[in-house]
PDB file of C-alpha atoms and ligand atoms in Angstrom:
ATOM      1  CA  UNK J   1      30.232 -94.699  60.804  1.00 78.00           C
ATOM      2  CA  UNK J   2      31.419 -92.510  62.703  1.00 94.00           C
ATOM      3  CA  UNK J   3      35.515 -91.803  63.819  1.00 97.00           C
ATOM      4  CA  UNK J   4      36.682 -90.711  66.729  1.00 98.00           C
ATOM      5  CA  UNK J   5      39.692 -89.119  67.670  1.00 98.00           C
ATOM      6  CA  UNK J   6      40.365 -88.483  71.655  1.00 99.00           C
ATOM      7  CA  UNK J   7      42.987 -86.928  73.257  1.00 99.00           C
ATOM      8  CA  UNK J   8      43.341 -87.988  77.005  1.00 98.00           C
ATOM      9  CA  UNK J   9      45.799 -85.635  79.233  1.00 98.00           C
ATOM     10  CA  UNK J  10      46.561 -86.678  83.077  1.00 98.00           C
ATOM     11  CA  UNK J  11      43.531 -85.911  84.314  1.00 98.00           C
ATOM     12  CA  UNK J  12      42.532 -90.229  82.564  1.00 98.00           C
ATOM     13  CA  UNK J  13      45.209 -91.734  84.778  1.00 98.00           C
ATOM     14  CA  UNK J  14      44.739 -89.001  87.865  1.00 98.00           C
ATOM     15  CA  UNK J  15      42.189 -91.540  89.936  1.00 98.00           C
ATOM     16  CA  UNK J  16      44.916 -94.121  89.173  1.00 98.00           C
ATOM     17  CA  UNK J  17      47.353 -92.403  91.209  1.00 97.00           C
ATOM     18  CA  UNK J  18      49.722 -90.583  88.577  1.00 97.00           C
ATOM     19  CA  UNK J  19      49.738 -87.091  89.489  1.00 95.00           C
ATOM     20  CA  UNK J  20      48.956 -84.307  87.196  1.00 97.00           C
ATOM     21  CA  UNK J  21      51.573 -81.458  86.252  1.00 96.00           C
ATOM     22  CA  UNK J  22      48.776 -78.634  86.916  1.00 94.00           C
ATOM     23  CA  UNK J  23      47.564 -78.952  90.312  1.00 93.00           C
ATOM     24  CA  UNK J  24      47.856 -77.289  93.038  1.00 91.00           C
ATOM     25  CA  UNK J  25      50.317 -79.677  94.436  1.00 91.00           C
ATOM     26  CA  UNK J  26      50.906 -81.105  90.960  1.00 94.00           C
ATOM     27  CA  UNK J  27      54.286 -82.260  89.166  1.00 93.00           C
ATOM     28  CA  UNK J  28      54.759 -78.284  87.946  1.00 93.00           C
ATOM     29  CA  UNK J  29      54.416 -77.587  91.991  1.00 93.00           C
ATOM     30  CA  UNK J  30      56.826 -79.841  93.183  1.00 94.00           C
ATOM     31  CA  UNK J  31      60.234 -79.551  90.681  1.00 94.00           C
ATOM     32  CA  UNK J  32      61.022 -77.259  88.267  1.00 94.00           C
ATOM     33  CA  UNK J  33      59.374 -77.305  84.691  1.00 95.00           C
ATOM     34  CA  UNK J  34      62.781 -75.433  82.879  1.00 95.00           C
ATOM     35  CA  UNK J  35      65.027 -78.034  84.873  1.00 96.00           C
ATOM     36  CA  UNK J  36      62.961 -81.601  83.869  1.00 97.00           C
ATOM     37  CA  UNK J  37      61.571 -80.891  81.585  1.00 97.00           C
ATOM     38  CA  UNK J  38      63.389 -78.998  78.082  1.00 98.00           C
ATOM     39  CA  UNK J  39      66.386 -81.397  75.702  1.00 97.00           C
ATOM     40  CA  UNK J  40      68.558 -78.470  78.538  1.00 97.00           C
ATOM     41  CA  UNK J  41      67.446 -78.825  81.305  1.00 98.00           C
ATOM     42  CA  UNK J  42      69.180 -82.909  80.627  1.00 97.00           C
ATOM     43  CA  UNK J  43      72.320 -81.051  79.271  1.00 96.00           C
ATOM     44  CA  UNK J  44      72.749 -79.254  82.328  1.00 97.00           C
ATOM     45  CA  UNK J  45      72.038 -81.661  85.119  1.00 97.00           C
ATOM     46  CA  UNK J  46      71.379 -85.037  83.869  1.00 97.00           C
ATOM     47  CA  UNK J  47      70.912 -86.854  86.501  1.00 97.00           C
ATOM     48  CA  UNK J  48      68.927 -84.727  88.304  1.00 97.00           C
ATOM     49  CA  UNK J  49      66.122 -85.615  85.559  1.00 97.00           C
ATOM     50  CA  UNK J  50      67.268 -89.578  84.277  1.00 98.00           C
ATOM     51  CA  UNK J  51      66.116 -89.728  88.584  1.00 97.00           C
ATOM     52  CA  UNK J  52      63.142 -87.527  87.994  1.00 97.00           C
ATOM     53  CA  UNK J  53      61.812 -89.735  85.497  1.00 98.00           C
ATOM     54  CA  UNK J  54      62.999 -93.614  87.287  1.00 98.00           C
ATOM     55  CA  UNK J  55      60.751 -91.503  90.270  1.00 96.00           C
ATOM     56  CA  UNK J  56      57.807 -91.423  87.213  1.00 97.00           C
ATOM     57  CA  UNK J  57      57.860 -95.431  85.643  1.00 98.00           C
ATOM     58  CA  UNK J  58      58.327 -96.458  89.486  1.00 97.00           C
ATOM     59  CA  UNK J  59      54.997 -94.402  90.498  1.00 97.00           C
ATOM     60  CA  UNK J  60      53.136 -95.973  86.751  1.00 98.00           C
ATOM     61  CA  UNK J  61      54.790 -99.554  86.707  1.00 97.00           C
ATOM     62  CA  UNK J  62      52.073 -99.784  90.980  1.00 97.00           C
ATOM     63  CA  UNK J  63      49.343 -97.736  89.168  1.00 98.00           C
ATOM     64  CA  UNK J  64      46.195 -99.134  87.844  1.00 98.00           C
ATOM     65  CA  UNK J  65      44.234 -98.130  84.937  1.00 98.00           C
ATOM     66  CA  UNK J  66      41.031 -97.262  86.324  1.00 98.00           C
ATOM     67  CA  UNK J  67      37.586 -97.519  84.601  1.00 98.00           C
ATOM     68  CA  UNK J  68      38.466 -94.757  82.139  1.00 98.00           C
ATOM     69  CA  UNK J  69      40.665 -96.350  80.391  1.00 98.00           C
ATOM     70  CA  UNK J  70      38.914 -99.638  80.385  1.00 98.00           C
ATOM     71  CA  UNK J  71      35.605 -96.969  79.062  1.00 98.00           C
ATOM     72  CA  UNK J  72      38.008 -96.336  75.999  1.00 98.00           C
ATOM     73  CA  UNK J  73      38.792-100.094  75.135  1.00 98.00           C
ATOM     74  CA  UNK J  74      36.008-100.709  74.868  1.00 98.00           C
ATOM     75  CA  UNK J  75      35.259 -98.185  72.674  1.00 98.00           C
ATOM     76  CA  UNK J  76      37.947 -99.094  70.140  1.00 98.00           C
ATOM     77  CA  UNK J  77      36.269-102.293  70.609  1.00 97.00           C
ATOM     78  CA  UNK J  78      32.032-102.212  69.623  1.00 97.00           C
ATOM     79  CA  UNK J  79      32.326 -98.882  67.827  1.00 96.00           C
ATOM     80  CA  UNK J  80      31.577 -99.822  63.782  1.00 93.00           C
ATOM     81  CA  UNK J  81      33.866 -96.405  62.966  1.00 95.00           C
ATOM     82  CA  UNK J  82      37.807 -95.882  63.772  1.00 97.00           C
ATOM     83  CA  UNK J  83      39.119 -95.335  67.723  1.00 98.00           C
ATOM     84  CA  UNK J  84      42.393 -93.668  67.863  1.00 98.00           C
ATOM     85  CA  UNK J  85      43.314 -92.844  71.436  1.00 98.00           C
ATOM     86  CA  UNK J  86      45.976 -89.815  71.113  1.00 99.00           C
ATOM     87  CA  UNK J  87      48.002 -89.969  75.122  1.00 99.00           C
ATOM     88  CA  UNK J  88      49.675 -86.829  76.038  1.00 98.00           C
ATOM     89  CA  UNK J  89      50.680 -88.957  78.739  1.00 98.00           C
ATOM     90  CA  UNK J  90      53.981 -90.817  79.345  1.00 98.00           C
ATOM     91  CA  UNK J  91      52.483 -94.140  81.893  1.00 98.00           C
ATOM     92  CA  UNK J  92      51.201 -97.280  79.542  1.00 98.00           C
ATOM     93  CA  UNK J  93      47.959 -97.122  81.324  1.00 98.00           C
ATOM     94  CA  UNK J  94      45.731 -97.142  78.620  1.00 98.00           C
ATOM     95  CA  UNK J  95      47.857-100.220  76.661  1.00 98.00           C
ATOM     96  CA  UNK J  96      47.160-102.066  80.432  1.00 98.00           C
ATOM     97  CA  UNK J  97      43.271-101.451  79.878  1.00 98.00           C
ATOM     98  CA  UNK J  98      42.940-102.839  76.722  1.00 98.00           C
ATOM     99  CA  UNK J  99      43.099 -99.413  74.188  1.00 98.00           C
ATOM    100  CA  UNK J 100      45.103-100.907  70.990  1.00 98.00           C
ATOM    101  CA  UNK J 101      44.708 -97.611  68.216  1.00 98.00           C
ATOM    102  CA  UNK J 102      47.119 -95.385  70.096  1.00 98.00           C
ATOM    103  CA  UNK J 103      49.677 -92.768  69.961  1.00 98.00           C
ATOM    104  CA  UNK J 104      51.731 -91.657  72.964  1.00 98.00           C
ATOM    105  CA  UNK J 105      52.646 -88.139  71.129  1.00 98.00           C
ATOM    106  CA  UNK J 106      55.426 -86.999  74.538  1.00 98.00           C
ATOM    107  CA  UNK J 107      56.904 -90.063  74.429  1.00 98.00           C
ATOM    108  CA  UNK J 108      56.799 -93.510  76.997  1.00 98.00           C
ATOM    109  CA  UNK J 109      58.277 -93.910  80.763  1.00 98.00           C
ATOM    110  CA  UNK J 110      59.008 -97.908  79.180  1.00 98.00           C
ATOM    111  CA  UNK J 111      60.645 -96.673  76.499  1.00 98.00           C
ATOM    112  CA  UNK J 112      64.853 -95.611  76.799  1.00 98.00           C
ATOM    113  CA  UNK J 113      66.437 -93.107  72.888  1.00 98.00           C
ATOM    114  CA  UNK J 114      69.849 -92.760  72.113  1.00 98.00           C
ATOM    115  CA  UNK J 115      70.932 -89.026  71.960  1.00 96.00           C
ATOM    116  CA  UNK J 116      73.188 -89.795  69.311  1.00 97.00           C
ATOM    117  CA  UNK J 117      70.940 -92.108  66.993  1.00 98.00           C
ATOM    118  CA  UNK J 118      67.752 -92.419  67.826  1.00 98.00           C
ATOM    119  CA  UNK J 119      67.772 -95.990  68.607  1.00 98.00           C
ATOM    120  CA  UNK J 120      65.044 -96.443  70.865  1.00 98.00           C
ATOM    121  CA  UNK J 121      64.362 -99.369  72.906  1.00 98.00           C
ATOM    122  CA  UNK J 122      62.377-101.229  76.082  1.00 98.00           C
ATOM    123  CA  UNK J 123      63.933 -98.221  79.338  1.00 98.00           C
ATOM    124  CA  UNK J 124      65.477-100.160  82.713  1.00 97.00           C
ATOM    125  CA  UNK J 125      62.921 -99.038  85.536  1.00 97.00           C
ATOM    126  CA  UNK J 126      65.754 -97.278  86.731  1.00 98.00           C
ATOM    127  CA  UNK J 127      67.949 -95.360  84.393  1.00 98.00           C
ATOM    128  CA  UNK J 128      71.151 -93.701  85.022  1.00 97.00           C
ATOM    129  CA  UNK J 129      73.507 -90.959  83.299  1.00 95.00           C
ATOM    130  CA  UNK J 130      75.772 -91.553  80.742  1.00 95.00           C
ATOM    131  CA  UNK J 131      73.737 -95.187  80.120  1.00 97.00           C
ATOM    132  CA  UNK J 132      75.090 -96.663  76.645  1.00 98.00           C
ATOM    133  CA  UNK J 133      72.911 -97.114  73.272  1.00 98.00           C
ATOM    134  CA  UNK J 134      72.888-101.062  72.342  1.00 98.00           C
ATOM    135  CA  UNK J 135      73.166-100.166  68.750  1.00 98.00           C
ATOM    136  CA  UNK J 136      75.672 -97.628  69.129  1.00 98.00           C
ATOM    137  CA  UNK J 137      77.761 -97.703  72.760  1.00 98.00           C
ATOM    138  CA  UNK J 138      77.226 -93.607  72.795  1.00 98.00           C
ATOM    139  CA  UNK J 139      76.557 -92.829  76.436  1.00 97.00           C
ATOM    140  CA  UNK J 140      73.749 -90.713  75.424  1.00 96.00           C
ATOM    141  CA  UNK J 141      70.579 -92.725  76.610  1.00 98.00           C
ATOM    142  CA  UNK J 142      67.937 -90.124  77.450  1.00 98.00           C
ATOM    143  CA  UNK J 143      64.175 -91.381  78.696  1.00 98.00           C
ATOM    144  CA  UNK J 144      62.426 -91.276  75.333  1.00 98.00           C
ATOM    145  CA  UNK J 145      59.509 -88.527  76.970  1.00 98.00           C
ATOM    146  CA  UNK J 146      59.214 -85.405  74.258  1.00 98.00           C
ATOM    147  CA  UNK J 147      60.434 -82.329  76.028  1.00 98.00           C
ATOM    148  CA  UNK J 148      59.731 -78.281  75.416  1.00 98.00           C
ATOM    149  CA  UNK J 149      60.649 -77.128  72.197  1.00 98.00           C
ATOM    150  CA  UNK J 150      61.022 -80.367  71.071  1.00 98.00           C
ATOM    151  CA  UNK J 151      58.665 -81.965  68.495  1.00 98.00           C
ATOM    152  CA  UNK J 152      55.864 -84.310  69.094  1.00 98.00           C
ATOM    153  CA  UNK J 153      55.480 -87.868  67.813  1.00 98.00           C
ATOM    154  CA  UNK J 154      54.035 -88.884  64.728  1.00 98.00           C
ATOM    155  CA  UNK J 155      51.387 -85.481  64.115  1.00 98.00           C
ATOM    156  CA  UNK J 156      51.565 -86.865  60.536  1.00 98.00           C
ATOM    157  CA  UNK J 157      49.321 -88.910  61.504  1.00 98.00           C
ATOM    158  CA  UNK J 158      47.063 -86.970  64.278  1.00 98.00           C
ATOM    159  CA  UNK J 159      46.558 -84.294  61.536  1.00 98.00           C
ATOM    160  CA  UNK J 160      45.439 -86.364  58.876  1.00 98.00           C
ATOM    161  CA  UNK J 161      43.302 -88.029  62.081  1.00 98.00           C
ATOM    162  CA  UNK J 162      41.751 -85.269  62.814  1.00 98.00           C
ATOM    163  CA  UNK J 163      40.259 -84.099  59.348  1.00 98.00           C
ATOM    164  CA  UNK J 164      38.710 -87.403  59.387  1.00 97.00           C
ATOM    165  CA  UNK J 165      37.187 -86.794  62.913  1.00 98.00           C
ATOM    166  CA  UNK J 166      33.866 -87.411  62.567  1.00 98.00           C
ATOM    167  CA  UNK J 167      33.461 -86.719  66.927  1.00 98.00           C
ATOM    168  CA  UNK J 168      36.727 -84.944  69.143  1.00 98.00           C
ATOM    169  CA  UNK J 169      36.894 -84.812  72.948  1.00 98.00           C
ATOM    170  CA  UNK J 170      39.780 -84.172  75.095  1.00 99.00           C
ATOM    171  CA  UNK J 171      40.021 -85.787  78.274  1.00 99.00           C
ATOM    172  CA  UNK J 172      41.727 -84.346  81.479  1.00 98.00           C
ATOM    173  CA  UNK J 173      43.683 -82.015  80.130  1.00 98.00           C
ATOM    174  CA  UNK J 174      44.840 -78.065  81.060  1.00 98.00           C
ATOM    175  CA  UNK J 175      44.963 -77.180  77.306  1.00 98.00           C
ATOM    176  CA  UNK J 176      47.901 -75.268  78.476  1.00 98.00           C
ATOM    177  CA  UNK J 177      50.239 -77.056  76.336  1.00 98.00           C
ATOM    178  CA  UNK J 178      50.401 -77.325  72.118  1.00 98.00           C
ATOM    179  CA  UNK J 179      49.893 -78.987  69.641  1.00 98.00           C
ATOM    180  CA  UNK J 180      47.581 -80.020  72.194  1.00 98.00           C
ATOM    181  CA  UNK J 181      45.879 -77.886  72.716  1.00 98.00           C
ATOM    182  CA  UNK J 182      45.370 -76.469  69.050  1.00 98.00           C
ATOM    183  CA  UNK J 183      43.413 -80.338  67.969  1.00 98.00           C
ATOM    184  CA  UNK J 184      40.140 -78.977  69.271  1.00 98.00           C
ATOM    185  CA  UNK J 185      40.413 -76.006  66.592  1.00 98.00           C
ATOM    186  CA  UNK J 186      41.888 -78.507  63.812  1.00 98.00           C
ATOM    187  CA  UNK J 187      39.077 -80.931  64.710  1.00 98.00           C
ATOM    188  CA  UNK J 188      36.762 -78.192  64.127  1.00 98.00           C
ATOM    189  CA  UNK J 189      38.088 -77.480  60.868  1.00 98.00           C
ATOM    190  CA  UNK J 190      37.648 -80.656  59.598  1.00 96.00           C
ATOM    191  CA  UNK J 191      33.562 -80.493  60.899  1.00 97.00           C
ATOM    192  CA  UNK J 192      33.979 -82.226  64.200  1.00 98.00           C
ATOM    193  CA  UNK J 193      31.583 -82.160  66.147  1.00 98.00           C
ATOM    194  CA  UNK J 194      33.488 -81.603  69.702  1.00 98.00           C
ATOM    195  CA  UNK J 195      33.563 -82.685  73.782  1.00 98.00           C
ATOM    196  CA  UNK J 196      35.583 -81.782  76.584  1.00 98.00           C
ATOM    197  CA  UNK J 197      35.140 -84.078  79.186  1.00 98.00           C
ATOM    198  CA  UNK J 198      37.346 -82.788  82.235  1.00 98.00           C
ATOM    199  CA  UNK J 199      36.505 -81.178  85.909  1.00 98.00           C
ATOM    200  CA  UNK J 200      36.331 -78.317  85.485  1.00 98.00           C
ATOM    201  CA  UNK J 201      36.732 -75.977  81.971  1.00 98.00           C
ATOM    202  CA  UNK J 202      39.922 -75.987  80.910  1.00 98.00           C
ATOM    203  CA  UNK J 203      42.363 -73.306  79.055  1.00 98.00           C
ATOM    204  CA  UNK J 204      40.622 -73.892  75.809  1.00 98.00           C
ATOM    205  CA  UNK J 205      37.326 -74.725  77.268  1.00 98.00           C
ATOM    206  CA  UNK J 206      34.604 -72.399  75.006  1.00 98.00           C
ATOM    207  CA  UNK J 207      35.937 -73.544  72.150  1.00 98.00           C
ATOM    208  CA  UNK J 208      34.413 -76.769  72.769  1.00 98.00           C
ATOM    209  CA  UNK J 209      30.509 -77.759  71.738  1.00 98.00           C
ATOM    210  CA  UNK J 210      29.847 -79.538  74.597  1.00 98.00           C
ATOM    211  CA  UNK J 211      31.809 -80.276  78.199  1.00 98.00           C
ATOM    212  CA  UNK J 212      31.067 -83.500  80.192  1.00 98.00           C
ATOM    213  CA  UNK J 213      31.766 -81.552  83.823  1.00 98.00           C
ATOM    214  CA  UNK J 214      33.702 -84.619  86.259  1.00 98.00           C
ATOM    215  CA  UNK J 215      35.959 -87.707  87.542  1.00 98.00           C
ATOM    216  CA  UNK J 216      36.987 -89.543  84.193  1.00 98.00           C
ATOM    217  CA  UNK J 217      35.696 -92.896  85.701  1.00 98.00           C
ATOM    218  CA  UNK J 218      32.304 -91.753  85.857  1.00 98.00           C
ATOM    219  CA  UNK J 219      32.104 -89.240  82.774  1.00 98.00           C
ATOM    220  CA  UNK J 220      34.382 -91.274  79.879  1.00 98.00           C
ATOM    221  CA  UNK J 221      31.588 -94.129  81.322  1.00 98.00           C
ATOM    222  CA  UNK J 222      28.909 -92.583  80.917  1.00 97.00           C
ATOM    223  CA  UNK J 223      29.693 -90.924  77.267  1.00 98.00           C
ATOM    224  CA  UNK J 224      31.342 -94.469  76.210  1.00 98.00           C
ATOM    225  CA  UNK J 225      28.184 -95.835  77.092  1.00 97.00           C
ATOM    226  CA  UNK J 226      25.896 -93.435  75.516  1.00 96.00           C
ATOM    227  CA  UNK J 227      27.614 -93.601  71.863  1.00 95.00           C
ATOM    228  CA  UNK J 228      27.649 -97.538  71.868  1.00 95.00           C
ATOM    229  CA  UNK J 229      23.871 -97.352  72.934  1.00 93.00           C
ATOM    230  CA  UNK J 230      22.977 -94.531  69.788  1.00 88.00           C
ATOM    231  CA  UNK J 231      25.061 -97.147  67.005  1.00 75.00           C
TER     232      UNK J 231
HETATM  233  C1  BJW H   1      41.333 -84.768  85.332  1.00 60.76           C
HETATM  234  C2  BJW H   1      40.817 -85.054  86.851  1.00 60.76           C
HETATM  235  C3  BJW H   1      39.778 -86.639  86.888  1.00 60.76           C
HETATM  236  C4  BJW H   1      42.032 -83.974  87.212  1.00 60.76           C
HETATM  237  N1  BJW H   1      39.170 -86.471  85.689  1.00 60.76           N
HETATM  238  N2  BJW H   1      39.461 -84.770  84.743  1.00 60.76           N
HETATM  239  C5  BJW H   1      51.860 -72.206  70.384  1.00 60.76           C
HETATM  240  C6  BJW H   1      51.675 -71.461  71.185  1.00 60.76           C
HETATM  241  C7  BJW H   1      52.407 -70.751  72.856  1.00 60.76           C
HETATM  242  C8  BJW H   1      53.294 -72.410  73.140  1.00 60.76           C
HETATM  243  C9  BJW H   1      53.377 -73.527  72.222  1.00 60.76           C
HETATM  244  C10 BJW H   1      52.701 -73.488  70.746  1.00 60.76           C
HETATM  245  N3  BJW H   1      53.378 -73.943  70.340  1.00 60.76           N
HETATM  246  C11 BJW H   1      54.676 -75.195  70.989  1.00 60.76           C
HETATM  247  C12 BJW H   1      54.981 -74.021  71.877  1.00 60.76           C
HETATM  248  C13 BJW H   1      55.870 -74.715  72.745  1.00 60.76           C
HETATM  249  C14 BJW H   1      55.515 -74.988  74.047  1.00 60.76           C
HETATM  250  C15 BJW H   1      54.217 -75.118  74.381  1.00 60.76           C
HETATM  251  O1  BJW H   1      53.226 -75.804  74.385  1.00 60.76           O
HETATM  252  N4  BJW H   1      53.916 -73.944  75.681  1.00 60.76           N
HETATM  253  C16 BJW H   1      53.082 -73.407  76.768  1.00 60.76           C
HETATM  254  C17 BJW H   1      53.787 -74.064  78.059  1.00 60.76           C
HETATM  255  C18 BJW H   1      53.061 -72.789  76.736  1.00 60.76           C
HETATM  256  N5  BJW H   1      55.316 -76.735  73.468  1.00 60.76           N
HETATM  257  C19 BJW H   1      56.347 -77.621  72.697  1.00 60.76           C
HETATM  258  O2  BJW H   1      56.982 -76.982  73.236  1.00 60.76           O
HETATM  259  C20 BJW H   1      55.540 -78.635  72.119  1.00 60.76           C
HETATM  260  N6  BJW H   1      56.480 -78.982  71.771  1.00 60.76           N
HETATM  261  C21 BJW H   1      56.743 -78.223  69.520  1.00 60.76           C
HETATM  262  O3  BJW H   1      54.978 -77.388  70.216  1.00 60.76           O
HETATM  263  O4  BJW H   1      56.844 -79.069  68.401  1.00 60.76           O
HETATM  264  C22 BJW H   1      57.008 -77.356  67.679  1.00 60.76           C
HETATM  265  C23 BJW H   1      55.678 -78.139  66.611  1.00 60.76           C
HETATM  266  C24 BJW H   1      54.953 -76.641  66.319  1.00 60.76           C
HETATM  267  C25 BJW H   1      53.989 -77.047  65.584  1.00 60.76           C
HETATM  268  C26 BJW H   1      53.507 -78.630  65.732  1.00 60.76           C
HETATM  269  C27 BJW H   1      53.666 -79.676  65.967  1.00 60.76           C
HETATM  270  C28 BJW H   1      55.343 -79.211  66.894  1.00 60.76           C
HETATM  271  C29 BJW H   1      56.203 -79.931  73.031  1.00 60.76           C
HETATM  272  C30 BJW H   1      55.064 -80.206  74.813  1.00 60.76           C
HETATM  273  C31 BJW H   1      56.005 -81.156  75.307  1.00 60.76           C
HETATM  274  C32 BJW H   1      55.551 -81.844  76.874  1.00 60.76           C
HETATM  275  N7  BJW H   1      55.782 -82.167  77.779  1.00 60.76           N
HETATM  276  C33 BJW H   1      55.395 -82.625  78.680  1.00 60.76           C
HETATM  277  C34 BJW H   1      56.500 -82.111  79.428  1.00 60.76           C
HETATM  278  C35 BJW H   1      57.031 -84.331  79.419  1.00 60.76           C
HETATM  279  C36 BJW H   1      56.236 -85.931  79.360  1.00 60.76           C
HETATM  280  C37 BJW H   1      56.006 -85.477  80.624  1.00 60.76           C
HETATM  281  O5  BJW H   1      57.065 -85.360  81.720  1.00 60.76           O
HETATM  282  O6  BJW H   1      55.045 -86.549  81.829  1.00 60.76           O
HETATM  283  O7  BJW H   1      54.094 -83.001  78.380  1.00 60.76           O
HETATM  284  S1  BJW H   1      54.775 -81.553  79.598  1.00 60.76           S
HETATM  285  C38 BJW H   1      53.044 -81.298  80.766  1.00 60.76           C
HETATM  286  O8  BJW H   1      52.264 -80.972  80.183  1.00 60.76           O
HETATM  287  C39 BJW H   1      53.941 -83.855  79.968  1.00 60.76           C
HETATM  288  C40 BJW H   1      52.448 -83.367  79.800  1.00 60.76           C
HETATM  289  O9  BJW H   1      51.293 -83.477  78.494  1.00 60.76           O
HETATM  290  C41 BJW H   1      50.911 -81.959  78.937  1.00 60.76           C
HETATM  291  C42 BJW H   1      50.450 -81.653  78.901  1.00 60.76           C
HETATM  292  O10 BJW H   1      49.650 -81.710  79.983  1.00 60.76           O
HETATM  293  P1  BJW H   1      47.994 -82.132  80.704  1.00 60.76           P
HETATM  294  O11 BJW H   1      47.754 -83.735  80.122  1.00 60.76           O
HETATM  295  O12 BJW H   1      46.790 -80.969  80.421  1.00 60.76           O
HETATM  296  O13 BJW H   1      47.922 -82.146  82.487  1.00 60.76           O
HETATM  297  P2  BJW H   1      47.968 -80.859  83.236  1.00 60.76           P
HETATM  298  O14 BJW H   1      47.650 -81.621  84.507  1.00 60.76           O
HETATM  299  O15 BJW H   1      47.843 -79.434  82.735  1.00 60.76           O
HETATM  300  O16 BJW H   1      46.667 -80.684  83.572  1.00 60.76           O
HETATM  301  C43 BJW H   1      45.460 -81.790  84.075  1.00 60.76           C
HETATM  302  C44 BJW H   1      43.635 -81.807  83.466  1.00 60.76           C
HETATM  303  O17 BJW H   1      42.512 -82.858  84.593  1.00 60.76           O
HETATM  304  C45 BJW H   1      43.263 -81.032  84.530  1.00 60.76           C
HETATM  305  O18 BJW H   1      42.559 -79.710  83.602  1.00 60.76           O
HETATM  306  C46 BJW H   1      42.334 -80.540  85.939  1.00 60.76           C
HETATM  307  O19 BJW H   1      40.813 -80.260  85.799  1.00 60.76           O
HETATM  308  C47 BJW H   1      42.412 -82.579  85.216  1.00 60.76           C
HETATM  309  N8  BJW H   1      41.668 -83.267  85.775  1.00 60.76           N
HETATM  310  N9  BJW H   1      42.124 -85.154  87.720  1.00 60.76           N
HETATM  311  C48 BJW H   1      38.962 -86.041  84.805  1.00 60.76           C
HETATM  312  N10 BJW H   1      39.351 -87.360  88.022  1.00 60.76           N
END
């Protein structure tokens, strides 16, 4: 029985119509990272940041999971070992595609966080700068998103899973953002077989044992079918 840890990035949701970050016309070509994805940017101009995530929340709500999300859910349901999906994505396409054992390491669009007391609640479709926290009433609601310089979520659980992994696969991530880009090295140290699934080799592509290049809707389905047919 093998344990499988899967890291996903924006590329797995691209064929559902959700923009990636580092493509030529991606989100970082349209917005300055420092303005919309740092705590300092939020302090400077909360409305700009809240509006950026309101737009992304609406885009995600209008998207549907694709065959790659669904294939990972099928793998989780049918594989006899543990399957953990760690996503850097803030959309909810994995859960809507059926995945249950899931970590949103960079947060989630459908969650709001209080900057004063850390209380979390379901985000309304449109947040507003200065929204109050339902628990402590501080006017410090923010999108529950991990920005640059902040600690990604559930790192202890992720590193434990990487240490016990037999197979590690990274799907649709450019390998530019840490600590996620370091997971392949961590899994390899633990003796896992490592596989990259992407349109092209990522920034850390040379660290993987194997690559499967092509659109996620095709490659992920093929890979899952192979694992399930091998038993
Ligand atoms: C397809 C496809 C298709 C397209 N099929 N594929 C060590 C070294 C250097 C720097 C650091 C370091 N450690 C920490 C740092 C600082 C920083 C960092 O990494 N900076 C770098 C940019 C240099 N990291 C942090 O600050 C993180 N916090 C942290 O490290 O805390 C301390 C800590 C230390 C040690 C252990 C633990 C903690 C926080 C990072 C927060 C990232 N936040 C963002 C924005 C918020 C979320 C949001 O708004 O959505 O998260 S940045 C953005 O990048 C977003 C993404 O989740 C993340 C990754 O992007 P992703 O998913 O890879 O997307 P793209 O666009 O880059 O790539 C898409 C890929 O898909 C491409 O490869 C395409 O080819 C492919 N693709 N279509 C298959 N159809």
